[in-house]
């Protein structure tokens, strides 16, 4: 794509998210030893993981934790800081480790962003995390404590395979594209010609007008898009050629942060303790297809940036944070986002957030109460991983609560929040819309 045009478009997306926040809490995200213990606990245990706490230590504590003597401490359950260890020795602590693992390639930037001060504390099953948080908050070397809140998927969670109409019926106008993908005529959201088979109220032009974009470019392999979601089925015949390849030699195009392994999954079944299905739905694969299903390959559907059939689509990185009922917390998402930044991604695509009935009231509330997540996303945004974009783009679904404002993190002023409309130009029945939303598609 013409670099200047892409930069102008990227600038529009970023500027669209820059709104004024009326809540000017100057202490947002801060934390010092002078704080009262209750002020250090920045969020609540409501809907949080049962066995983990995120703790931000001050400089003095980090120096001790990272000292050469640290290697001699038993099972990494002690910090070496007497006041911290006094508390940990009375709790059912299982492990204490850096939230953002060491990576020599990016350690200097990691430390400059202060991310090395975040630690994740894992406790035994049934531990009283609220008590642990209160006791740790009374320690001078602890600056902030954050419960490991669970994320809400912005998807229905039900697998719904797409059946391609092989009859060749022209249900959308793609004249001139030259692409031979059999599912393209059914992709009304790319170019809507008003065909009533999609909906009785279908209106021509209710689409994203992708043919005009394809006249400029079909994509570029210099752009890596990280799908922070369920795992992407990287062997899918309509995705395989556009998958990013990890240069570490593993051959795996990403990482499973939910299970802490290189094994990506996309079809693991699981039900919660109430009998509700919360396993894999294929959503990560679906999103990846929208971004960069391989174009002009005679298979499946087209991706927005899937190329022209000459191995020129954007590259897809699978940063899996949901896996068969596991993961899906702040700690998994922030590690995935930093991994994406450190491995060359320029865009993160995130279909998750927090329910709009959560107590989010302003950007400053998000800055303070979800600091670990915000700092990880800001680290990603600060990374310039290609010659076209001046930093990363964080793109979120606006949410599926049918409310008249975007959910967070997408609603934050520096990120891009995408709301949804149907083939009749009207908001999708489920979508969030209004303040905090930047793009409708």
Short mmCIF file of C-alpha atoms in Angstrom, two decimals:
data_model
loop_
_atom_site.label_atom_id
_atom_site.label_comp_id
_atom_site.label_asym_id
_atom_site.label_seq_id
_atom_site.Cartn_x
_atom_site.Cartn_y
_atom_site.Cartn_z
CA UNK A 1 0.00 0.00 0.00
CA UNK A 2 1.10 3.53 -0.59
CA UNK A 3 2.87 4.31 2.69
CA UNK A 4 1.53 7.84 2.91
CA UNK A 5 -2.07 6.72 2.47
CA UNK A 6 -1.67 3.99 5.09
CA UNK A 7 -0.12 6.44 7.53
CA UNK A 8 -3.00 8.86 7.03
CA UNK A 9 -5.49 6.04 7.66
CA UNK A 10 -3.61 4.88 10.77
CA UNK A 11 -3.50 8.45 12.06
CA UNK A 12 -7.27 8.69 11.62
CA UNK A 13 -7.78 5.55 13.66
CA UNK A 14 -5.56 6.79 16.46
CA UNK A 15 -7.00 10.30 16.50
CA UNK A 16 -10.52 8.93 16.52
CA UNK A 17 -9.74 7.33 19.87
CA UNK A 18 -8.32 10.48 21.47
CA UNK A 19 -11.21 11.79 23.53
CA UNK A 20 -11.06 14.03 26.56
CA UNK A 21 -11.45 12.26 29.90
CA UNK A 22 -13.35 14.38 32.44
CA UNK A 23 -12.01 12.35 35.34
CA UNK A 24 -8.55 13.76 36.10
CA UNK A 25 -7.28 11.50 38.86
CA UNK A 26 -3.63 12.53 39.09
CA UNK A 27 -2.80 9.41 41.08
CA UNK A 28 -4.12 7.02 38.47
CA UNK A 29 -1.81 4.06 38.08
CA UNK A 30 0.52 5.32 40.77
CA UNK A 31 1.78 3.58 43.85
CA UNK A 32 4.24 4.58 46.57
CA UNK A 33 5.20 3.39 50.03
CA UNK A 34 3.30 6.38 51.44
CA UNK A 35 -0.01 5.00 50.24
CA UNK A 36 -2.48 3.55 52.69
CA UNK A 37 -2.75 -0.25 52.37
CA UNK A 38 -6.30 -0.10 51.00
CA UNK A 39 -5.23 2.34 48.26
CA UNK A 40 -2.64 -0.14 47.00
CA UNK A 41 -5.31 -2.75 46.18
CA UNK A 42 -6.46 -1.26 42.91
CA UNK A 43 -9.36 -3.55 41.99
CA UNK A 44 -11.63 -6.14 43.61
CA UNK A 45 -11.68 -9.91 43.73
CA UNK A 46 -15.01 -10.02 41.88
CA UNK A 47 -14.76 -12.40 38.91
CA UNK A 48 -11.02 -12.94 39.45
CA UNK A 49 -8.85 -16.04 39.10
CA UNK A 50 -8.91 -18.03 42.34
CA UNK A 51 -5.21 -18.61 42.88
CA UNK A 52 -3.19 -15.65 41.57
CA UNK A 53 -2.39 -12.05 42.53
CA UNK A 54 -0.45 -9.48 40.51
CA UNK A 55 1.97 -7.42 42.59
CA UNK A 56 4.00 -4.37 41.60
CA UNK A 57 7.13 -3.97 43.76
CA UNK A 58 9.15 -0.80 44.30
CA UNK A 59 12.72 -0.41 43.04
CA UNK A 60 14.35 -1.43 46.30
CA UNK A 61 12.40 -4.68 46.47
CA UNK A 62 13.12 -5.53 42.83
CA UNK A 63 16.86 -5.07 43.37
CA UNK A 64 16.72 -7.63 46.18
CA UNK A 65 14.52 -10.08 44.28
CA UNK A 66 16.89 -9.92 41.29
CA UNK A 67 20.09 -10.14 43.33
CA UNK A 68 22.50 -13.07 42.81
CA UNK A 69 21.31 -14.53 46.10
CA UNK A 70 17.86 -15.01 44.54
CA UNK A 71 19.05 -18.16 42.79
CA UNK A 72 19.61 -19.86 46.15
CA UNK A 73 16.12 -19.26 47.52
CA UNK A 74 13.95 -22.35 47.78
CA UNK A 75 11.45 -23.03 45.01
CA UNK A 76 11.12 -19.31 44.16
CA UNK A 77 8.52 -18.83 46.88
CA UNK A 78 10.49 -16.17 48.73
CA UNK A 79 11.55 -12.73 47.56
CA UNK A 80 14.53 -12.05 49.83
CA UNK A 81 12.74 -8.96 51.14
CA UNK A 82 12.23 -9.65 54.85
CA UNK A 83 8.94 -7.80 55.19
CA UNK A 84 7.49 -9.47 52.08
CA UNK A 85 8.69 -12.93 53.04
CA UNK A 86 7.26 -12.56 56.52
CA UNK A 87 3.84 -12.28 54.89
CA UNK A 88 4.47 -14.97 52.26
CA UNK A 89 5.62 -17.47 54.87
CA UNK A 90 2.19 -17.24 56.50
CA UNK A 91 0.31 -17.72 53.25
CA UNK A 92 -0.07 -20.75 51.01
CA UNK A 93 2.35 -19.39 48.43
CA UNK A 94 3.25 -21.77 45.59
CA UNK A 95 5.39 -19.54 43.41
CA UNK A 96 6.60 -15.98 42.89
CA UNK A 97 7.82 -15.05 39.43
CA UNK A 98 8.02 -12.15 37.02
CA UNK A 99 4.74 -11.54 35.24
CA UNK A 100 6.60 -10.61 32.05
CA UNK A 101 9.27 -13.25 31.52
CA UNK A 102 12.83 -12.31 30.64
CA UNK A 103 13.62 -11.83 26.94
CA UNK A 104 17.15 -10.65 26.18
CA UNK A 105 16.00 -8.98 22.95
CA UNK A 106 13.67 -6.60 24.74
CA UNK A 107 14.83 -6.48 28.36
CA UNK A 108 16.08 -2.92 28.11
CA UNK A 109 12.72 -1.69 26.82
CA UNK A 110 10.89 -3.86 29.34
CA UNK A 111 12.75 -2.23 32.22
CA UNK A 112 12.33 1.25 30.78
CA UNK A 113 8.56 0.66 30.80
CA UNK A 114 8.68 -0.63 34.38
CA UNK A 115 7.17 -3.96 33.39
CA UNK A 116 9.92 -5.89 35.21
CA UNK A 117 8.43 -4.74 38.52
CA UNK A 118 5.25 -6.75 38.02
CA UNK A 119 5.21 -10.19 39.64
CA UNK A 120 2.60 -12.92 39.69
CA UNK A 121 2.06 -14.74 42.98
CA UNK A 122 0.40 -18.14 42.81
CA UNK A 123 -1.26 -19.57 45.89
CA UNK A 124 -2.60 -22.96 46.91
CA UNK A 125 -6.13 -24.00 46.06
CA UNK A 126 -8.68 -22.36 48.32
CA UNK A 127 -6.33 -19.63 49.54
CA UNK A 128 -7.92 -16.46 50.87
CA UNK A 129 -6.70 -13.98 48.26
CA UNK A 130 -8.43 -11.01 49.86
CA UNK A 131 -6.55 -11.67 53.10
CA UNK A 132 -3.31 -12.12 51.15
CA UNK A 133 -3.88 -8.82 49.34
CA UNK A 134 -4.57 -6.98 52.60
CA UNK A 135 -1.44 -8.31 54.27
CA UNK A 136 0.79 -7.60 51.27
CA UNK A 137 -0.67 -4.10 51.01
CA UNK A 138 0.73 -3.37 54.45
CA UNK A 139 4.30 -3.92 53.21
CA UNK A 140 6.21 -0.77 52.24
CA UNK A 141 7.98 -2.48 49.32
CA UNK A 142 4.67 -3.31 47.64
CA UNK A 143 3.34 -0.45 45.48
CA UNK A 144 0.25 -2.01 43.90
CA UNK A 145 -1.81 -5.19 44.10
CA UNK A 146 -4.18 -6.26 41.35
CA UNK A 147 -6.54 -9.23 41.33
CA UNK A 148 -6.22 -11.36 38.18
CA UNK A 149 -9.63 -10.51 36.69
CA UNK A 150 -11.22 -12.87 34.17
CA UNK A 151 -11.94 -11.54 30.71
CA UNK A 152 -15.23 -11.75 28.84
CA UNK A 153 -15.16 -13.00 25.26
CA UNK A 154 -16.86 -10.74 22.74
CA UNK A 155 -18.37 -13.72 20.94
CA UNK A 156 -21.31 -16.05 21.43
CA UNK A 157 -19.05 -19.06 21.94
CA UNK A 158 -21.00 -21.40 19.66
CA UNK A 159 -19.14 -22.93 16.70
CA UNK A 160 -21.00 -22.07 13.47
CA UNK A 161 -19.19 -23.43 10.40
CA UNK A 162 -19.68 -21.47 7.18
CA UNK A 163 -21.05 -23.49 4.27
CA UNK A 164 -19.94 -22.11 0.92
CA UNK A 165 -22.45 -21.85 -1.88
CA UNK A 166 -20.62 -23.43 -4.80
CA UNK A 167 -23.32 -22.48 -7.35
CA UNK A 168 -21.55 -19.28 -8.31
CA UNK A 169 -24.55 -17.10 -7.43
CA UNK A 170 -23.47 -13.46 -7.39
CA UNK A 171 -24.71 -12.16 -4.06
CA UNK A 172 -22.24 -9.34 -3.73
CA UNK A 173 -20.48 -7.18 -6.29
CA UNK A 174 -16.79 -8.03 -6.61
CA UNK A 175 -16.39 -7.25 -10.27
CA UNK A 176 -12.85 -6.26 -10.98
CA UNK A 177 -11.28 -7.92 -7.95
CA UNK A 178 -10.11 -10.88 -9.99
CA UNK A 179 -10.25 -13.15 -6.93
CA UNK A 180 -11.47 -16.73 -7.42
CA UNK A 181 -12.38 -17.66 -3.83
CA UNK A 182 -15.74 -19.53 -3.92
CA UNK A 183 -17.03 -17.97 -0.69
CA UNK A 184 -16.40 -14.38 -1.76
CA UNK A 185 -19.88 -13.79 -3.28
CA UNK A 186 -21.41 -14.49 0.14
CA UNK A 187 -19.27 -11.93 1.95
CA UNK A 188 -21.85 -9.13 1.85
CA UNK A 189 -19.99 -7.25 4.57
CA UNK A 190 -17.19 -6.57 2.06
CA UNK A 191 -19.39 -5.27 -0.76
CA UNK A 192 -23.17 -5.23 -0.31
CA UNK A 193 -25.27 -5.03 -3.48
CA UNK A 194 -28.60 -5.14 -1.64
CA UNK A 195 -29.37 -8.84 -2.19
CA UNK A 196 -32.40 -9.64 0.01
CA UNK A 197 -31.22 -13.17 0.73
CA UNK A 198 -29.00 -11.72 3.46
CA UNK A 199 -31.89 -9.89 5.18
CA UNK A 200 -35.27 -8.50 4.14
CA UNK A 201 -34.03 -5.00 4.99
CA UNK A 202 -30.66 -5.28 3.22
CA UNK A 203 -29.44 -1.94 1.85
CA UNK A 204 -26.87 -1.65 -0.91
CA UNK A 205 -23.65 -0.12 0.35
CA UNK A 206 -23.97 -1.33 3.96
CA UNK A 207 -20.46 -2.78 3.94
CA UNK A 208 -16.79 -1.89 4.45
CA UNK A 209 -16.23 -1.32 0.71
CA UNK A 210 -13.15 -3.53 0.64
CA UNK A 211 -12.87 -3.62 -3.20
CA UNK A 212 -11.73 0.00 -3.07
CA UNK A 213 -9.02 -0.93 -0.56
CA UNK A 214 -7.93 -3.85 -2.75
CA UNK A 215 -7.26 -1.40 -5.57
CA UNK A 216 -4.50 -0.01 -3.35
CA UNK A 217 -3.24 -3.23 -1.79
CA UNK A 218 -4.25 -6.75 -0.87
CA UNK A 219 -1.99 -6.68 2.18
CA UNK A 220 1.71 -6.84 3.00
CA UNK A 221 3.79 -9.55 4.73
CA UNK A 222 5.70 -6.75 6.47
CA UNK A 223 2.65 -6.34 8.72
CA UNK A 224 2.12 -8.97 11.43
CA UNK A 225 -1.31 -9.13 13.07
CA UNK A 226 -1.47 -10.90 16.42
CA UNK A 227 -4.79 -12.64 17.09
CA UNK A 228 -5.12 -12.41 20.89
CA UNK A 229 -8.02 -14.80 21.27
CA UNK A 230 -8.63 -18.53 21.11
CA UNK A 231 -6.00 -20.42 19.16
CA UNK A 232 -5.83 -20.10 15.39
CA UNK A 233 -6.04 -23.31 13.37
CA UNK A 234 -2.81 -22.57 11.57
CA UNK A 235 -3.08 -25.71 9.42
CA UNK A 236 -6.33 -24.47 7.86
CA UNK A 237 -5.92 -24.56 4.05
CA UNK A 238 -7.20 -20.98 3.74
CA UNK A 239 -4.84 -19.65 6.46
CA UNK A 240 -1.63 -21.70 6.35
CA UNK A 241 0.16 -19.61 3.73
CA UNK A 242 -0.43 -16.39 5.68
CA UNK A 243 0.72 -17.65 9.08
CA UNK A 244 3.69 -16.03 10.79
CA UNK A 245 6.61 -18.38 11.42
CA UNK A 246 8.40 -18.12 14.75
CA UNK A 247 12.11 -17.59 14.03
CA UNK A 248 13.04 -19.68 17.09
CA UNK A 249 12.90 -22.80 14.95
CA UNK A 250 9.85 -24.30 16.67
CA UNK A 251 7.70 -23.90 13.59
CA UNK A 252 4.75 -22.86 15.77
CA UNK A 253 3.18 -19.56 14.67
CA UNK A 254 2.58 -18.26 18.18
CA UNK A 255 2.15 -19.43 21.76
CA UNK A 256 -0.55 -20.79 24.06
CA UNK A 257 -0.48 -18.52 27.11
CA UNK A 258 -3.50 -20.23 28.64
CA UNK A 259 -1.59 -23.50 29.09
CA UNK A 260 1.92 -22.02 28.94
CA UNK A 261 2.96 -24.21 26.03
CA UNK A 262 3.76 -24.11 22.33
CA UNK A 263 0.75 -26.33 21.58
CA UNK A 264 -1.98 -24.18 20.03
CA UNK A 265 -5.52 -25.55 20.32
CA UNK A 266 -8.78 -24.65 18.63
CA UNK A 267 -11.22 -27.51 19.38
CA UNK A 268 -10.91 -28.39 23.09
CA UNK A 269 -14.33 -28.92 24.70
CA UNK A 270 -15.03 -27.85 28.28
CA UNK A 271 -18.01 -27.04 30.51
CA UNK A 272 -17.92 -24.87 33.62
CA UNK A 273 -19.25 -25.96 37.02
CA UNK A 274 -22.74 -24.79 36.02
CA UNK A 275 -22.79 -26.91 32.88
CA UNK A 276 -22.26 -23.98 30.52
CA UNK A 277 -19.96 -24.61 27.57
CA UNK A 278 -16.82 -22.48 27.85
CA UNK A 279 -14.44 -24.44 25.65
CA UNK A 280 -13.01 -23.57 22.25
CA UNK A 281 -15.47 -22.26 19.66
CA UNK A 282 -13.19 -21.61 16.70
CA UNK A 283 -13.43 -17.86 17.21
CA UNK A 284 -9.68 -17.30 16.90
CA UNK A 285 -9.70 -19.06 13.54
CA UNK A 286 -12.76 -17.09 12.44
CA UNK A 287 -11.13 -13.75 13.30
CA UNK A 288 -7.91 -14.78 11.59
CA UNK A 289 -9.91 -15.56 8.46
CA UNK A 290 -11.52 -12.13 8.45
CA UNK A 291 -8.09 -10.53 8.78
CA UNK A 292 -6.14 -12.61 6.30
CA UNK A 293 -7.74 -15.69 4.78
CA UNK A 294 -5.59 -16.26 1.69
CA UNK A 295 -7.10 -14.48 -1.31
CA UNK A 296 -7.24 -15.71 -4.90
CA UNK A 297 -6.32 -19.30 -4.02
CA UNK A 298 -9.54 -20.94 -5.21
CA UNK A 299 -10.42 -21.95 -1.64
CA UNK A 300 -12.76 -20.73 1.05
CA UNK A 301 -13.27 -17.03 1.57
CA UNK A 302 -11.28 -13.81 1.30
CA UNK A 303 -9.52 -11.93 4.08
CA UNK A 304 -9.48 -8.15 4.25
CA UNK A 305 -5.69 -8.20 4.01
CA UNK A 306 -5.19 -11.72 2.65
CA UNK A 307 -3.11 -10.65 -0.33
CA UNK A 308 -3.68 -11.22 -4.05
CA UNK A 309 -2.52 -14.82 -4.37
CA UNK A 310 1.17 -13.99 -4.62
CA UNK A 311 2.13 -14.65 -0.98
CA UNK A 312 1.58 -10.97 -0.24
CA UNK A 313 -0.97 -11.02 2.57
CA UNK A 314 -0.34 -9.85 6.11
CA UNK A 315 1.08 -12.44 8.49
CA UNK A 316 -1.00 -13.94 11.31
CA UNK A 317 0.41 -14.65 14.77
CA UNK A 318 -1.66 -16.74 17.17
CA UNK A 319 -1.42 -15.42 20.75
CA UNK A 320 -3.78 -17.83 22.48
CA UNK A 321 -5.28 -16.67 25.79
CA UNK A 322 -8.37 -18.94 25.91
CA UNK A 323 -7.95 -22.71 25.76
CA UNK A 324 -10.65 -25.22 26.65
CA UNK A 325 -11.90 -23.29 29.65
CA UNK A 326 -8.41 -22.26 30.78
CA UNK A 327 -6.76 -18.84 30.66
CA UNK A 328 -8.70 -15.74 29.78
CA UNK A 329 -7.38 -13.60 32.62
CA UNK A 330 -5.36 -10.39 32.83
CA UNK A 331 -2.16 -12.35 33.42
CA UNK A 332 -2.56 -14.40 30.23
CA UNK A 333 -3.59 -11.42 28.10
CA UNK A 334 -0.72 -9.14 29.16
CA UNK A 335 1.88 -11.82 28.52
CA UNK A 336 0.39 -12.44 25.08
CA UNK A 337 0.38 -8.75 24.21
CA UNK A 338 4.01 -8.31 25.23
CA UNK A 339 4.97 -11.43 23.26
CA UNK A 340 3.30 -9.91 20.21
CA UNK A 341 5.23 -6.67 20.65
CA UNK A 342 8.56 -8.42 21.13
CA UNK A 343 8.07 -10.70 18.12
CA UNK A 344 7.29 -8.06 15.51
CA UNK A 345 3.51 -7.66 15.53
CA UNK A 346 2.17 -4.27 14.47
CA UNK A 347 -1.51 -4.88 15.26
CA UNK A 348 -3.26 -6.79 18.03
CA UNK A 349 -6.81 -7.95 17.34
CA UNK A 350 -8.70 -8.52 20.63
CA UNK A 351 -12.30 -9.76 20.87
CA UNK A 352 -12.57 -9.56 24.65
CA UNK A 353 -12.87 -7.12 27.50
CA UNK A 354 -15.00 -6.52 30.58
CA UNK A 355 -18.81 -6.47 30.78
CA UNK A 356 -20.19 -2.95 30.53
CA UNK A 357 -21.98 -3.53 33.84
CA UNK A 358 -18.50 -3.51 35.41
CA UNK A 359 -17.73 -0.34 37.42
CA UNK A 360 -15.84 1.37 34.60
CA UNK A 361 -16.59 5.08 34.63
CA UNK A 362 -13.64 6.76 32.91
CA UNK A 363 -10.24 6.32 31.35
CA UNK A 364 -8.57 7.22 34.63
CA UNK A 365 -10.52 4.45 36.38
CA UNK A 366 -9.10 1.99 33.85
CA UNK A 367 -5.58 3.42 34.20
CA UNK A 368 -5.59 2.92 37.95
CA UNK A 369 -7.55 -0.28 38.43
CA UNK A 370 -6.18 -2.28 35.50
CA UNK A 371 -2.65 -0.91 35.42
CA UNK A 372 -0.87 -4.16 34.50
CA UNK A 373 -3.01 -4.57 31.40
CA UNK A 374 -2.84 -0.93 30.35
CA UNK A 375 0.95 -0.84 30.74
CA UNK A 376 1.28 -3.96 28.59
CA UNK A 377 -0.92 -2.50 25.84
CA UNK A 378 0.94 0.81 25.98
CA UNK A 379 4.21 -1.11 25.64
CA UNK A 380 2.80 -2.70 22.49
CA UNK A 381 1.62 0.65 21.11
CA UNK A 382 5.09 2.13 21.71
CA UNK A 383 6.79 -0.54 19.57
CA UNK A 384 7.63 0.44 15.99
CA UNK A 385 7.84 -2.95 14.30
CA UNK A 386 7.65 -1.86 10.66
CA UNK A 387 8.52 1.10 8.47
CA UNK A 388 4.92 2.13 7.79
CA UNK A 389 3.22 2.53 11.18
CA UNK A 390 4.71 4.74 13.84
CA UNK A 391 3.89 2.28 16.61
CA UNK A 392 1.43 -0.52 17.21
CA UNK A 393 -2.35 -0.45 16.78
CA UNK A 394 -4.48 -2.00 19.55
CA UNK A 395 -7.87 -2.95 18.12
CA UNK A 396 -10.74 -4.25 20.26
CA UNK A 397 -14.31 -5.34 19.74
CA UNK A 398 -16.62 -2.75 21.30
CA UNK A 399 -18.41 -5.54 23.17
CA UNK A 400 -21.59 -7.56 22.87
CA UNK A 401 -23.65 -6.19 25.77
CA UNK A 402 -25.98 -4.09 23.57
CA UNK A 403 -25.14 -0.96 25.56
CA UNK A 404 -24.71 2.59 24.27
CA UNK A 405 -21.01 2.82 25.11
CA UNK A 406 -17.93 0.71 24.46
CA UNK A 407 -16.53 -1.78 26.95
CA UNK A 408 -12.94 -1.49 28.15
CA UNK A 409 -10.10 -1.84 27.24
CA UNK A 410 -11.39 -0.87 23.78
CA UNK A 411 -13.11 2.22 25.09
CA UNK A 412 -9.82 3.72 26.25
CA UNK A 413 -8.92 6.84 24.28
CA UNK A 414 -5.68 5.55 22.74
CA UNK A 415 -7.08 2.25 21.46
CA UNK A 416 -9.41 1.48 18.56
CA UNK A 417 -12.86 0.12 19.42
CA UNK A 418 -14.94 -1.43 16.63
CA UNK A 419 -18.73 -1.59 16.76
CA UNK A 420 -20.90 -3.70 14.45
CA UNK A 421 -23.71 -3.00 11.99
CA UNK A 422 -25.80 -5.32 9.83
CA UNK A 423 -26.64 -5.41 6.12
CA UNK A 424 -29.26 -2.69 6.67
CA UNK A 425 -26.88 -0.11 8.21
CA UNK A 426 -28.48 -0.63 11.64
CA UNK A 427 -26.43 -1.64 14.71
CA UNK A 428 -26.21 -5.39 15.18
CA UNK A 429 -28.66 -6.38 17.92
CA UNK A 430 -25.86 -7.43 20.26
CA UNK A 431 -23.25 -4.74 19.71
CA UNK A 432 -22.12 -1.94 22.02
CA UNK A 433 -22.14 1.46 20.32
CA UNK A 434 -21.70 5.15 21.03
CA UNK A 435 -19.02 6.79 23.24
CA UNK A 436 -15.69 4.99 23.14
CA UNK A 437 -16.36 3.44 19.73
CA UNK A 438 -14.19 4.60 16.83
CA UNK A 439 -15.03 2.48 13.80
CA UNK A 440 -18.25 0.78 12.66
CA UNK A 441 -17.96 -2.30 10.45
#
